[in-house]
CSV table of C-alpha atoms in Angstrom, one decimal:
chain,number,residue,atom,x,y,z
Q,1013,MET,CA,16.2,-14.4,-3.7
Q,1014,CYS,CA,18.6,-15.8,-6.3
Q,1015,VAL,CA,18.7,-12.6,-8.5
Q,1016,PRO,CA,20.5,-10.4,-5.9
Q,1017,LEU,CA,22.4,-13.3,-4.3
Q,1018,TRP,CA,23.9,-14.7,-7.5
Q,1019,PRO,CA,26.2,-11.7,-8.1
Q,1020,LEU,CA,27.2,-11.7,-4.4
Q,1021,HIS,CA,27.9,-15.4,-4.5
Q,1022,LYS,CA,30.2,-15.1,-7.6
Q,1023,VAL,CA,32.4,-12.7,-5.7
Q,1024,PHE,CA,32.1,-13.5,-2.0
Q,1025,GLY,CA,31.1,-17.2,-2.1
Q,1026,ILE,CA,27.9,-17.6,-0.1
Q,1027,ARG,CA,28.0,-20.7,2.2
Q,1028,LYS,CA,24.8,-20.2,4.2
Q,1029,ILE,CA,21.4,-18.5,3.7
Q,1030,VAL,CA,18.7,-18.0,6.3
Q,1031,VAL,CA,15.6,-16.6,4.6
Q,1032,SER,CA,12.1,-15.7,5.9
Q,1033,THR,CA,9.5,-14.9,3.2
Q,1034,TYR,CA,6.6,-12.5,3.1
Q,1035,GLN,CA,4.7,-14.1,0.3
Q,1036,SER,CA,1.7,-12.5,-1.3
Q,1037,ALA,CA,-1.7,-14.1,-2.1
Q,1038,SER,CA,-0.9,-14.0,-5.9
Q,1039,GLY,CA,1.5,-16.9,-5.5
Q,1040,ALA,CA,-1.6,-19.0,-4.9
Q,1041,GLY,CA,-3.4,-17.7,-7.9
Q,1042,ALA,CA,-6.0,-15.2,-8.9
Q,1043,LYS,CA,-8.7,-16.8,-6.7
Q,1044,ALA,CA,-6.5,-16.3,-3.7
Q,1045,MET,CA,-6.0,-12.6,-4.5
Q,1046,ARG,CA,-9.8,-12.2,-4.9
Q,1047,GLU,CA,-10.2,-13.9,-1.5
Q,1048,LEU,CA,-8.0,-11.3,0.2
Q,1049,GLU,CA,-9.9,-8.5,-1.5
Q,1050,GLU,CA,-13.2,-10.1,-0.6
Q,1051,GLN,CA,-12.2,-10.4,3.1
Q,1052,CYS,CA,-11.2,-6.7,3.1
Q,1053,ARG,CA,-14.6,-5.8,1.7
Q,1054,ASP,CA,-16.4,-8.0,4.2
Q,1055,PHE,CA,-14.4,-6.4,7.0
Q,1056,ALA,CA,-15.4,-2.9,5.7
Q,1057,ALA,CA,-19.1,-4.1,5.6
Q,1058,ASP,CA,-18.9,-5.6,9.1
Q,1059,LYS,CA,-19.5,-9.1,7.7
Q,1060,GLU,CA,-17.8,-12.3,8.8
Q,1061,LEU,CA,-14.6,-13.1,6.8
Q,1062,LYS,CA,-14.8,-16.4,4.9
Q,1063,ALA,CA,-11.7,-18.5,4.0
Q,1064,GLU,CA,-12.3,-20.8,1.1
Q,1065,VAL,CA,-9.1,-20.8,-1.1
Q,1066,PHE,CA,-6.6,-20.5,1.8
Q,1067,PRO,CA,-7.0,-22.7,4.8
Q,1068,TYR,CA,-7.1,-19.6,7.1
Q,1069,GLN,CA,-8.2,-16.0,7.0
Q,1070,ILE,CA,-5.5,-14.1,5.1
Q,1071,ALA,CA,-6.7,-10.5,5.8
Q,1072,PHE,CA,-5.0,-9.1,8.9
Q,1073,ASN,CA,-3.2,-12.4,9.4
Q,1074,VAL,CA,0.0,-14.2,8.5
Q,1075,PHE,CA,0.4,-18.0,8.4
Q,1076,SER,CA,3.0,-20.7,7.5
Q,1077,HIS,CA,2.9,-21.3,3.7
Q,1078,ASN,CA,0.0,-23.5,2.8
Q,1079,SER,CA,2.1,-26.2,1.1
Q,1080,ALA,CA,2.3,-29.5,3.1
Q,1081,VAL,CA,5.1,-30.1,5.6
Q,1082,GLU,CA,7.3,-32.9,4.4
Q,1083,GLU,CA,9.4,-35.5,6.2
Q,1084,ASN,CA,12.3,-33.3,6.8
Q,1085,GLY,CA,10.1,-30.7,8.6
Q,1086,PHE,CA,10.3,-28.2,5.7
Q,1087,ASN,CA,7.1,-27.6,3.7
Q,1088,GLY,CA,6.9,-28.1,0.0
Q,1089,GLU,CA,7.7,-24.4,-0.8
Q,1090,GLU,CA,10.7,-24.4,1.5
Q,1091,ASN,CA,12.1,-27.6,0.0
Q,1092,LYS,CA,11.6,-26.1,-3.5
Q,1093,MET,CA,13.6,-23.0,-2.5
Q,1094,VAL,CA,16.4,-25.1,-1.2
Q,1095,GLU,CA,16.6,-27.5,-4.2
Q,1096,GLU,CA,16.2,-24.8,-6.9
Q,1097,THR,CA,18.7,-22.5,-5.4
Q,1098,LYS,CA,21.3,-25.3,-5.0
Q,1099,LYS,CA,20.7,-26.3,-8.6
Q,1100,MET,CA,20.9,-22.8,-10.1
Q,1101,PHE,CA,24.0,-22.0,-8.1
Q,1102,HIS,CA,25.6,-25.4,-8.9
Q,1103,GLU,CA,26.3,-25.7,-5.1
Q,1104,PRO,CA,24.8,-28.9,-3.7
Q,1105,GLY,CA,26.5,-28.2,-0.4
Q,1106,LEU,CA,25.1,-24.7,0.1
Q,1107,GLU,CA,23.2,-24.5,3.4
Q,1108,ILE,CA,19.7,-22.9,3.1
Q,1109,VAL,CA,17.3,-22.4,6.0
Q,1110,PRO,CA,14.0,-21.0,4.6
Q,1111,MET,CA,10.8,-20.1,6.5
Q,1112,CYS,CA,7.9,-19.5,4.0
Q,1113,VAL,CA,5.1,-17.4,5.3
Q,1114,ARG,CA,2.0,-15.9,3.7
Q,1115,VAL,CA,1.1,-12.2,4.3
Q,1116,PRO,CA,-1.9,-10.2,3.3
Q,1117,VAL,CA,-0.3,-8.6,0.3
Q,1118,LEU,CA,-2.0,-8.9,-3.1
Q,1119,ARG,CA,1.1,-9.2,-5.4
Q,1120,ALA,CA,4.9,-9.4,-5.1
Q,1121,HIS,CA,6.8,-11.4,-2.6
Q,1122,SER,CA,9.3,-10.0,-0.1
Q,1123,GLU,CA,12.2,-11.8,1.8
Q,1124,SER,CA,14.4,-11.1,4.8
Q,1125,ILE,CA,17.7,-12.7,3.9
Q,1126,TYR,CA,20.8,-13.3,6.1
Q,1127,ILE,CA,24.0,-14.7,4.4
Q,1128,GLU,CA,27.3,-16.0,5.5
Q,1129,THR,CA,30.2,-15.8,3.0
Q,1130,GLU,CA,33.6,-17.3,2.5
Q,1131,LYS,CA,35.3,-14.0,1.7
Q,1132,GLU,CA,35.0,-10.8,3.7
Q,1133,ILE,CA,32.0,-8.7,2.5
Q,1134,SER,CA,30.8,-5.2,3.3
Q,1135,PRO,CA,27.5,-3.3,2.7
Q,1136,ASP,CA,29.4,-0.9,0.4
Q,1137,LYS,CA,31.0,-3.6,-1.6
Q,1138,ALA,CA,27.6,-5.4,-1.9
Q,1139,ARG,CA,25.7,-2.3,-2.9
Q,1140,LYS,CA,28.3,-1.5,-5.6
Q,1141,LEU,CA,28.0,-5.0,-7.0
Q,1142,LEU,CA,24.2,-5.0,-6.8
Q,1143,ARG,CA,23.9,-1.5,-8.5
Q,1144,GLU,CA,25.7,-3.0,-11.5
Q,1145,ALA,CA,23.9,-6.4,-11.4
Q,1146,PRO,CA,21.3,-7.2,-14.1
Q,1147,GLY,CA,17.7,-7.3,-12.9
Q,1148,VAL,CA,18.3,-5.6,-9.5
Q,1149,ILE,CA,17.4,-2.1,-8.3
Q,1150,VAL,CA,19.1,-1.0,-5.0
Q,1151,VAL,CA,16.5,0.8,-2.8
Q,1152,ASP,CA,18.4,1.6,0.3
Q,1153,ASP,CA,17.9,5.2,1.5
Q,1154,VAL,CA,18.8,5.0,5.2
Q,1155,LYS,CA,18.1,8.7,5.8
Q,1156,LYS,CA,14.6,8.6,4.4
Q,1157,GLY,CA,13.8,5.2,5.7
Q,1158,TYR,CA,13.0,4.1,2.2
Q,1159,PHE,CA,13.5,0.4,1.4
Q,1160,PRO,CA,12.0,-2.3,-0.8
Q,1161,MET,CA,8.2,-2.7,-0.6
Q,1162,PRO,CA,6.0,-5.2,-2.4
Q,1163,ILE,CA,3.6,-2.4,-3.6
Q,1164,GLU,CA,6.5,-0.8,-5.4
Q,1165,ALA,CA,7.9,-4.1,-6.8
Q,1166,ASN,CA,4.4,-4.8,-8.4
Q,1167,GLY,CA,4.7,-4.9,-12.2
Q,1168,LYS,CA,8.5,-4.5,-12.2
Q,1169,LEU,CA,10.9,-7.0,-13.9
Q,1170,GLU,CA,13.7,-6.0,-11.4
Q,1171,VAL,CA,14.0,-7.2,-7.9
Q,1172,LEU,CA,14.3,-4.4,-5.3
Q,1173,VAL,CA,17.0,-4.8,-2.6
Q,1174,GLY,CA,17.9,-2.8,0.5
Q,1175,ARG,CA,18.5,-2.8,4.3
Q,1176,ILE,CA,21.9,-4.0,3.3
Q,1177,ARG,CA,24.1,-4.2,6.5
Q,1178,GLN,CA,26.8,-6.0,8.2
Q,1179,THR,CA,25.7,-8.3,11.1
Q,1180,GLY,CA,28.4,-9.0,13.6
Q,1181,SER,CA,31.1,-10.6,11.5
Q,1182,LYS,CA,32.9,-9.4,8.3
Q,1183,LYS,CA,31.6,-12.5,6.6
Q,1184,SER,CA,27.9,-12.0,7.1
Q,1185,LEU,CA,25.2,-9.6,5.7
Q,1186,ALA,CA,21.5,-9.0,6.0
Q,1187,LEU,CA,19.3,-7.7,3.3
Q,1188,PHE,CA,15.6,-7.2,2.4
Q,1189,VAL,CA,14.2,-7.8,-1.1
Q,1190,ALA,CA,10.9,-7.4,-2.9
Q,1191,GLY,CA,10.0,-8.8,-6.3
Q,1192,ASP,CA,7.0,-9.4,-8.5
Q,1193,GLN,CA,7.1,-13.2,-8.7
Q,1194,LEU,CA,4.5,-13.3,-11.4
Q,1195,LEU,CA,7.2,-11.7,-13.6
Q,1196,LYS,CA,10.3,-13.0,-11.8
Q,1197,GLY,CA,9.2,-16.5,-10.9
Q,1198,ALA,CA,11.3,-19.6,-10.9
Q,1199,ALA,CA,11.2,-19.9,-14.7
Q,1200,TRP,CA,12.4,-16.4,-15.5
Q,1201,ASN,CA,15.0,-16.6,-12.7
Q,1202,ALA,CA,16.3,-19.8,-14.3
Q,1203,VAL,CA,16.6,-18.1,-17.6
Q,1204,GLN,CA,18.5,-15.2,-16.1
Q,1205,ILE,CA,20.8,-17.5,-14.1
Q,1206,ALA,CA,21.5,-19.6,-17.2
Q,1207,GLU,CA,22.4,-16.5,-19.1
Q,1208,GLU,CA,24.7,-15.4,-16.3
Q,1209,LEU,CA,26.4,-18.8,-16.2
Q,1210,ILE,CA,27.0,-18.7,-19.9
Q,1211,LEU,CA,28.3,-15.2,-19.8
Q,1212,SER,CA,30.6,-15.7,-16.8
C,1099,MET,CA,10.9,-14.1,21.2
C,1100,CYS,CA,12.5,-14.4,24.6
C,1101,VAL,CA,9.6,-16.3,26.2
C,1102,PRO,CA,10.0,-19.5,24.1
C,1103,LEU,CA,13.8,-19.1,23.7
C,1104,TRP,CA,14.7,-18.7,27.4
C,1105,PRO,CA,13.8,-22.4,28.3
C,1106,LEU,CA,15.7,-23.6,25.3
C,1107,HIS,CA,18.7,-21.4,26.2
C,1108,LYS,CA,18.8,-22.8,29.7
C,1109,VAL,CA,19.2,-26.3,28.5
C,1110,PHE,CA,20.9,-26.1,25.1
C,1111,GLY,CA,22.8,-22.8,25.3
C,1112,ILE,CA,21.8,-20.6,22.4
C,1113,ARG,CA,24.8,-18.9,20.8
C,1114,LYS,CA,23.2,-17.2,17.8
C,1115,ILE,CA,19.7,-16.0,16.8
C,1116,VAL,CA,18.6,-14.9,13.3
C,1117,VAL,CA,15.1,-13.4,13.6
C,1118,SER,CA,12.7,-11.8,11.1
C,1119,THR,CA,9.6,-10.1,12.5
C,1120,TYR,CA,6.0,-9.8,11.2
C,1121,GLN,CA,5.0,-6.9,13.4
C,1122,SER,CA,1.4,-5.7,13.6
C,1123,ALA,CA,0.1,-2.1,13.4
C,1124,SER,CA,-0.8,-2.2,17.1
C,1125,GLY,CA,2.9,-1.9,18.0
C,1126,ALA,CA,2.7,1.7,16.7
C,1127,GLY,CA,-0.4,2.5,18.7
C,1128,ALA,CA,-4.2,2.7,18.3
C,1129,LYS,CA,-3.9,5.4,15.6
C,1130,ALA,CA,-1.9,3.0,13.4
C,1131,MET,CA,-4.4,0.2,13.9
C,1132,ARG,CA,-7.2,2.7,12.8
C,1133,GLU,CA,-5.1,3.7,9.8
C,1134,LEU,CA,-4.9,0.0,8.6
C,1135,GLU,CA,-8.7,-0.4,9.1
C,1136,GLU,CA,-9.3,2.9,7.3
C,1137,GLN,CA,-7.1,1.9,4.3
C,1138,CYS,CA,-9.1,-1.4,4.0
C,1139,ARG,CA,-12.4,0.5,4.1
C,1140,ASP,CA,-11.1,3.0,1.5
C,1141,PHE,CA,-10.0,0.0,-0.7
C,1142,ALA,CA,-13.5,-1.5,-0.4
C,1143,ALA,CA,-15.0,1.9,-1.3
C,1144,ASP,CA,-12.6,2.3,-4.3
C,1145,LYS,CA,-11.0,5.4,-2.7
C,1146,GLU,CA,-7.4,6.3,-2.7
C,1147,LEU,CA,-5.5,4.9,0.4
C,1148,LYS,CA,-4.0,7.6,2.7
C,1149,ALA,CA,-0.9,7.1,4.8
C,1150,GLU,CA,-0.6,9.5,7.7
C,1151,VAL,CA,0.5,7.6,10.8
C,1152,PHE,CA,2.9,5.2,9.0
C,1153,PRO,CA,5.3,6.6,6.4
C,1154,TYR,CA,3.9,4.2,3.8
C,1155,GLN,CA,0.6,2.4,2.9
C,1156,ILE,CA,0.3,-0.5,5.4
C,1157,ALA,CA,-2.7,-2.3,3.8
C,1158,PHE,CA,-1.6,-4.9,1.2
C,1159,ASN,CA,2.0,-4.0,1.9
C,1160,VAL,CA,5.0,-4.8,4.2
C,1161,PHE,CA,7.9,-2.4,5.0
C,1162,SER,CA,11.0,-2.2,7.1
C,1163,HIS,CA,10.1,-1.2,10.7
C,1164,ASN,CA,9.4,2.6,10.8
C,1165,SER,CA,12.1,3.3,13.5
C,1166,ALA,CA,15.2,5.2,12.2
C,1167,VAL,CA,18.2,3.2,11.0
C,1168,GLU,CA,21.1,3.8,13.3
C,1169,GLU,CA,24.9,4.0,12.8
C,1170,ASN,CA,25.4,0.2,12.9
C,1171,GLY,CA,22.9,-0.3,10.1
C,1172,PHE,CA,20.2,-1.7,12.4
C,1173,ASN,CA,17.1,0.3,13.1
C,1174,GLY,CA,16.0,1.4,16.6
C,1175,GLU,CA,13.6,-1.6,16.9
C,1176,GLU,CA,16.3,-4.1,15.9
C,1177,ASN,CA,18.9,-2.6,18.3
C,1178,LYS,CA,16.3,-2.8,21.1
C,1179,MET,CA,15.7,-6.5,20.4
C,1180,VAL,CA,19.5,-7.1,20.5
C,1181,GLU,CA,20.1,-5.1,23.7
C,1182,GLU,CA,17.1,-6.3,25.6
C,1183,THR,CA,17.6,-9.9,24.8
C,1184,LYS,CA,21.3,-9.8,25.8
C,1185,LYS,CA,20.3,-8.1,29.0
C,1186,MET,CA,17.5,-10.5,29.9
C,1187,PHE,CA,19.6,-13.6,29.0
C,1188,HIS,CA,22.7,-12.2,30.8
C,1189,GLU,CA,24.6,-13.0,27.7
C,1190,PRO,CA,26.5,-10.0,26.4
C,1191,GLY,CA,28.2,-12.1,23.8
C,1192,LEU,CA,25.0,-13.6,22.3
C,1193,GLU,CA,24.9,-12.9,18.5
C,1194,ILE,CA,21.5,-11.7,17.4
C,1195,VAL,CA,20.6,-10.7,13.8
C,1196,PRO,CA,17.1,-9.2,13.6
C,1197,MET,CA,15.1,-7.8,10.7
C,1198,CYS,CA,12.1,-5.9,11.9
C,1199,VAL,CA,9.2,-5.6,9.4
C,1200,ARG,CA,5.7,-4.2,9.6
C,1201,VAL,CA,2.9,-6.3,8.1
C,1202,PRO,CA,-0.8,-5.5,7.7
C,1203,VAL,CA,-2.0,-7.3,10.8
C,1204,LEU,CA,-4.0,-5.4,13.4
C,1205,ARG,CA,-2.7,-6.9,16.6
C,1206,ALA,CA,-0.1,-9.5,17.7
C,1207,HIS,CA,3.4,-9.8,16.4
C,1208,SER,CA,4.9,-12.9,14.7
C,1209,GLU,CA,8.5,-14.0,14.3
C,1210,SER,CA,10.5,-16.4,12.2
C,1211,ILE,CA,13.4,-17.6,14.4
C,1212,TYR,CA,16.6,-19.5,13.6
C,1213,ILE,CA,18.8,-20.5,16.4
C,1214,GLU,CA,22.2,-22.2,16.8
C,1215,THR,CA,23.0,-23.9,20.1
C,1216,GLU,CA,26.1,-25.1,22.0
C,1217,LYS,CA,24.6,-28.5,22.8
C,1218,GLU,CA,22.8,-30.8,20.4
C,1219,ILE,CA,19.1,-30.0,20.1
C,1220,SER,CA,16.2,-31.8,18.4
C,1221,PRO,CA,12.6,-30.7,17.5
C,1222,ASP,CA,11.2,-33.4,19.9
C,1223,LYS,CA,13.4,-32.2,22.8
C,1224,ALA,CA,12.5,-28.6,22.1
C,1225,ARG,CA,8.7,-29.4,21.9
C,1226,LYS,CA,8.9,-31.3,25.2
C,1227,LEU,CA,10.6,-28.4,27.0
C,1228,LEU,CA,8.3,-25.8,25.4
C,1229,ARG,CA,5.1,-27.8,26.4
C,1230,GLU,CA,6.2,-27.5,30.0
C,1231,ALA,CA,7.5,-24.0,29.8
C,1232,PRO,CA,5.5,-21.2,31.4
C,1233,GLY,CA,3.7,-18.7,29.1
C,1234,VAL,CA,4.1,-20.9,26.0
C,1235,ILE,CA,1.6,-22.9,23.9
C,1236,VAL,CA,2.9,-25.3,21.4
C,1237,VAL,CA,0.8,-25.0,18.2
C,1238,ASP,CA,2.6,-27.4,15.8
C,1239,ASP,CA,0.2,-29.8,14.0
C,1240,VAL,CA,2.1,-30.8,10.9
C,1241,LYS,CA,-0.7,-33.1,9.6
C,1242,LYS,CA,-3.3,-30.3,9.7
C,1243,GLY,CA,-0.8,-27.6,8.6
C,1244,TYR,CA,-1.9,-25.7,11.8
C,1245,PHE,CA,0.8,-23.4,13.3
C,1246,PRO,CA,0.9,-20.1,15.2
C,1247,MET,CA,-1.0,-17.2,13.7
C,1248,PRO,CA,-1.4,-13.6,15.0
C,1249,ILE,CA,-5.2,-13.7,14.8
C,1250,GLU,CA,-5.1,-16.6,17.3
C,1251,ALA,CA,-2.5,-15.0,19.5
C,1252,ASN,CA,-4.8,-11.9,19.9
C,1253,GLY,CA,-5.8,-11.5,23.5
C,1254,LYS,CA,-3.7,-14.4,24.8
C,1255,LEU,CA,-1.1,-14.1,27.6
C,1256,GLU,CA,0.8,-17.0,26.1
C,1257,VAL,CA,3.1,-17.0,23.2
C,1258,LEU,CA,2.2,-19.6,20.4
C,1259,VAL,CA,5.2,-21.5,19.0
C,1260,GLY,CA,5.4,-24.0,16.1
C,1261,ARG,CA,7.1,-25.0,12.8
C,1262,ILE,CA,9.8,-26.4,15.1
C,1263,ARG,CA,12.3,-28.3,13.0
C,1264,GLN,CA,16.0,-29.2,12.6
C,1265,THR,CA,17.8,-27.2,9.9
C,1266,GLY,CA,20.9,-29.0,8.7
C,1267,SER,CA,23.0,-29.5,11.8
C,1268,LYS,CA,22.1,-31.1,15.2
C,1269,LYS,CA,22.9,-27.7,16.7
C,1270,SER,CA,20.3,-25.6,14.9
C,1271,LEU,CA,16.6,-25.2,14.9
C,1272,ALA,CA,13.9,-23.1,13.2
C,1273,LEU,CA,10.6,-22.0,14.8
C,1274,PHE,CA,7.7,-19.6,14.2
C,1275,VAL,CA,6.0,-17.7,17.1
C,1276,ALA,CA,3.1,-15.4,17.5
C,1277,GLY,CA,2.2,-13.4,20.6
C,1278,ASP,CA,0.1,-10.5,21.6
C,1279,GLN,CA,2.7,-7.8,22.4
C,1280,LEU,CA,0.1,-5.6,24.0
C,1281,LEU,CA,-0.1,-8.2,26.7
C,1282,LYS,CA,3.4,-9.7,26.4
C,1283,GLY,CA,5.5,-6.7,25.6
C,1284,ALA,CA,9.0,-5.9,26.8
C,1285,ALA,CA,7.9,-5.1,30.3
C,1286,TRP,CA,5.9,-8.3,31.0
C,1287,ASN,CA,8.6,-10.3,29.4
C,1288,ALA,CA,11.1,-8.8,31.7
C,1289,VAL,CA,9.0,-9.7,34.7
C,1290,GLN,CA,8.7,-13.3,33.6
C,1291,ILE,CA,12.4,-13.6,32.8
C,1292,ALA,CA,13.2,-12.1,36.2
C,1293,GLU,CA,10.9,-14.7,37.9
C,1294,GLU,CA,12.6,-17.5,35.9
C,1295,LEU,CA,16.0,-16.3,36.9
C,1296,ILE,CA,15.0,-16.2,40.6
C,1297,LEU,CA,13.4,-19.7,40.4
C,1298,SER,CA,16.2,-21.3,38.4
């Protein structure tokens, strides 16, 4: 999320983020990926699907991220998103509303993101900035209906971003991203943000 | 979305909705469901996965809803959500920001919903109202990490709702819903809303 939002934040000043995730099995480790594969094989073999790594069946299902819900009603993964983003952006007052959800994808996470900004923003301005931003590939072909997908983000260092569009006011935007979090996890993000901060 | 939001709207006055969907193959018909099953069988048999009904592989993938993107940047499905909700709620000025996404689920759609309200709202107040609301089952067991899932919404007339929590202000709330849209599609929703309007 931070990779495409940071260049937008620097220019337009993001003041609020509402984000829903589509997180792959790989975020829970290799065993979780094998469980999803195994459930698909059991489905094909007409066998009962067994859930051992995840608390619930992951094949043909989605469920709230398996980290525990904490006192503020957010689960551990959601609180991590809020805290890490505030820290990396140096914005303790930034409002972030995350909903973290597992989906039956093997690798690469996706996110549906809505932002509100201080300055007026437009899809064209955002696309132009993102095309020049490090670590981002704009995949936003409206005519072909071709947008970021986790199977295409697999194995890429860049984060794919698309479905960029205005949403009612000139100070809000929606976008959809997909990135291989095994390559672009919190650690690598932090390195990139640190570099950006030093360079800017 | 409208089934659990309508009772909240009547009491707290929803003025904004940001919603991301996790839509199953069934919304695109029986052929699309068979395509997802076939791709899983081909995966198990180590064969190449073929996409014929959907524009892209649906197994182990998520993609922006396959309806065409229209002039305002929203796709057909998203514009339908906006227009139908405004009509059913009799609220032409209601702001709705949808992101419609397909996920590899056979049946039942899920949604991550964020709302802003005119009056102060709390998770407890919302849960109490929703427990008494027609057509809604509250599935919100924080201790067990048990929340709405499409595999459990399958075949149910009710919409499951959970992950209900405050999100920064006393006038905003997040929730997660799952419902069998083959049973609770736009048509049935409209009937229920109409009944509500007559009774209220």
